[in-house]
Amino acid sequence: MSDTEPSVPVESARDDETAENAEQAVVSVDAYDEKEGLVNRLDAHTGDGVRHRAFTCLLFDEDGRILLAQRAARKRLWDTHWDGTVASHPIEGQTQKEATRERLEEELGITPDQYDDLEVTDRFEYKRHYLDEGLEWEVCAVLQATLHDTSFDRDLDEVGGVTWVDYEDLYENPRFYRQLRLCPWFEIAMRRDFEGDADPVPDGTRE
């Protein structure tokens, strides 16, 4: 496991990310992931929040280990927490698979020729607040794939560290991994995966 300090002061970096978010839009959706419109990304994550479309991707090696990524310290929400491999928001007109492929390459340098079975395996709505910084209110798609070539080169502005973990052991023995503060959407995705609740068709039930 590795952990890299940001190259600029944390407060400055977090201000930079807030400014970036204020210039972007996410897709607002209903509980069934049907598009309702566009909303400013910062507005969607502050105040009461706005429900919007998101995804998290879980990449595995051929031995069933999952690649976890630590969110960089510059992140305004869940900074330094551990996530699935990547997570983000599709832009208007972009499919979940397209957005995932793009984010994998941007954050980890992982290209589509390194995997061939990327599929949407689940979709769920959840809402969680983070300290006094904001919240996530998302209909989150879960995508999974197996990496046949496990080489990658992470972007330090996005990913603070990476680690391979036995996926089943992480779920069954969370006390052994309590040093990994996990992002809530990843914890929900993992639980649903192991408990047989995963369904790519959203049911409108909030976690």
XYZ file of C-alpha atoms in Angstrom:
207
model
C 0.000 0.000 0.000
C 1.333 3.458 -0.814
C 0.361 6.974 0.106
C 1.666 10.027 -1.723
C 1.573 13.590 -0.422
C 0.110 16.157 -2.837
C 2.603 18.411 -4.582
C 0.744 21.548 -3.444
C -0.788 22.460 -0.066
C -3.984 20.517 0.618
C -6.176 23.584 1.157
C -5.031 25.073 -2.153
C -5.642 21.797 -3.962
C -9.129 21.444 -2.477
C -9.950 25.003 -3.541
C -8.793 24.103 -7.044
C -11.099 21.090 -7.155
C -14.051 23.169 -5.959
C -13.385 25.652 -8.778
C -13.201 22.792 -11.307
C -16.484 21.323 -10.072
C -18.216 24.691 -10.316
C -17.544 24.674 -14.070
C -18.953 21.195 -14.714
C -22.406 19.661 -14.989
C -23.730 16.237 -14.044
C -26.895 14.473 -15.215
C -29.761 14.722 -12.724
C -31.975 11.625 -12.673
C -35.029 10.143 -11.014
C -34.877 7.061 -8.788
C -34.920 4.825 -11.862
C -31.900 6.549 -13.471
C -34.018 8.332 -16.061
C -32.572 11.709 -17.057
C -34.318 14.787 -15.684
C -31.836 17.444 -16.767
C -28.398 18.863 -16.055
C -27.208 20.349 -12.783
C -24.054 22.137 -11.756
C -21.715 19.601 -10.179
C -21.001 21.704 -7.108
C -24.713 22.387 -6.559
C -25.406 18.641 -6.796
C -22.973 17.984 -3.957
C -23.850 20.791 -1.524
C -26.903 21.922 0.454
C -29.708 19.390 0.116
C -28.011 17.975 -2.979
C -29.510 16.872 -6.290
C -29.850 13.217 -7.234
C -27.566 12.497 -10.186
C -26.015 9.729 -12.284
C -22.728 8.163 -11.235
C -20.685 4.994 -11.532
C -18.088 2.991 -9.662
C -15.857 0.442 -11.361
C -14.387 -2.633 -9.682
C -11.412 -4.194 -11.445
C -10.121 -7.629 -10.480
C -7.027 -9.609 -11.319
C -7.258 -13.226 -12.439
C -6.920 -14.412 -8.825
C -10.023 -12.529 -7.654
C -8.226 -9.658 -5.946
C -9.778 -6.201 -6.303
C -7.745 -3.101 -7.112
C -8.636 -0.408 -4.555
C -7.670 3.232 -5.087
C -7.295 5.898 -2.421
C -8.935 9.205 -3.205
C -6.372 12.003 -3.303
C -6.108 14.484 -0.428
C -7.258 17.264 -2.771
C -10.734 15.726 -3.033
C -13.419 17.728 -1.253
C -15.564 14.688 -0.433
C -14.196 11.513 1.126
C -10.614 12.677 0.657
C -8.022 9.951 1.452
C -10.768 7.301 1.729
C -10.411 4.058 -0.200
C -12.684 3.394 -3.155
C -13.226 0.771 -5.767
C -10.888 1.160 -8.724
C -12.453 4.362 -10.124
C -15.660 6.321 -9.584
C -17.071 9.384 -11.300
C -20.031 10.818 -13.251
C -20.927 10.298 -16.922
C -21.393 13.529 -18.830
C -24.470 14.165 -20.970
C -24.686 11.731 -23.865
C -22.036 9.401 -22.433
C -22.775 5.779 -21.541
C -21.611 4.262 -18.284
C -19.116 2.071 -20.142
C -17.737 5.007 -22.106
C -17.338 7.069 -18.944
C -15.673 4.189 -17.120
C -13.175 3.503 -19.888
C -12.292 7.190 -20.022
C -11.816 7.458 -16.263
C -9.723 4.291 -16.040
C -7.316 5.695 -18.596
C -7.244 9.183 -17.061
C -6.704 8.095 -13.449
C -4.727 4.875 -13.801
C -3.491 4.691 -17.382
C -5.492 1.472 -17.856
C -6.607 1.032 -21.470
C -9.401 -1.157 -22.907
C -6.930 -3.676 -24.329
C -6.059 -4.657 -20.735
C -9.603 -6.001 -20.073
C -12.383 -7.352 -22.277
C -15.413 -8.036 -20.094
C -16.531 -4.658 -18.746
C -20.195 -4.974 -17.747
C -22.762 -3.108 -15.645
C -23.553 -5.497 -12.777
C -25.644 -3.343 -10.424
C -27.345 0.022 -10.010
C -28.623 1.559 -6.773
C -29.615 4.861 -5.215
C -27.959 6.118 -2.030
C -27.509 9.385 -0.133
C -24.661 10.108 2.270
C -23.308 13.309 3.864
C -19.594 13.878 4.455
C -18.676 16.005 7.485
C -19.677 19.615 6.722
C -18.237 19.471 3.192
C -21.216 18.194 1.220
C -22.928 14.990 0.171
C -23.409 12.372 -2.502
C -26.923 11.591 -3.706
C -26.507 9.272 -6.621
C -28.005 6.528 -8.684
C -24.754 4.633 -8.953
C -24.022 2.031 -11.618
C -21.477 -0.654 -10.735
C -19.235 -1.953 -13.491
C -16.857 -4.887 -13.190
C -14.083 -6.325 -15.343
C -11.029 -8.577 -15.069
C -7.609 -7.145 -15.791
C -5.455 -9.485 -17.864
C -2.635 -6.947 -17.861
C -2.375 -5.476 -14.357
C 0.130 -2.719 -15.141
C -0.983 0.872 -14.517
C 0.392 4.361 -13.929
C -1.752 6.426 -11.577
C -2.370 10.176 -11.735
C -1.200 11.470 -8.348
C -3.653 14.385 -8.489
C -6.526 11.871 -8.482
C -5.214 8.745 -6.774
C -3.275 8.908 -3.510
C -2.423 5.209 -3.347
C -3.422 1.774 -4.656
C -3.587 -1.700 -3.176
C -4.692 -5.188 -4.239
C -7.021 -6.885 -1.744
C -8.707 -10.277 -1.631
C -12.291 -9.252 -2.388
C -14.039 -12.016 -0.447
C -11.777 -11.554 2.567
C -12.412 -7.798 2.557
C -16.155 -8.439 2.754
C -16.029 -11.291 5.280
C -13.349 -9.868 7.586
C -13.684 -6.063 7.594
C -11.900 -5.833 10.960
C -8.682 -6.936 9.257
C -8.934 -3.934 6.927
C -10.115 -1.260 9.342
C -7.080 0.885 8.417
C -8.790 1.299 5.033
C -11.552 3.873 5.442
C -13.871 2.805 2.649
C -16.110 5.081 0.599
C -19.810 4.438 1.306
C -20.784 3.748 -2.304
C -18.094 1.048 -2.545
C -19.227 -0.551 0.717
C -22.811 -0.638 -0.580
C -21.735 -2.102 -3.932
C -19.638 -4.797 -2.256
C -22.392 -5.761 0.191
C -25.001 -5.972 -2.565
C -22.615 -8.058 -4.662
C -22.031 -10.666 -1.956
C -25.573 -10.713 -0.587
C -27.169 -11.339 -3.966
C -28.921 -7.969 -4.231
C -27.020 -6.682 -7.261
C -29.329 -5.794 -10.153
C -28.441 -3.486 -13.056
C -32.083 -2.328 -13.252
C -32.613 0.329 -10.535
C -35.570 -0.340 -8.288
C -35.988 3.111 -6.803
C -35.087 1.916 -3.286
C -32.558 4.098 -1.491
C -29.678 2.557 0.476
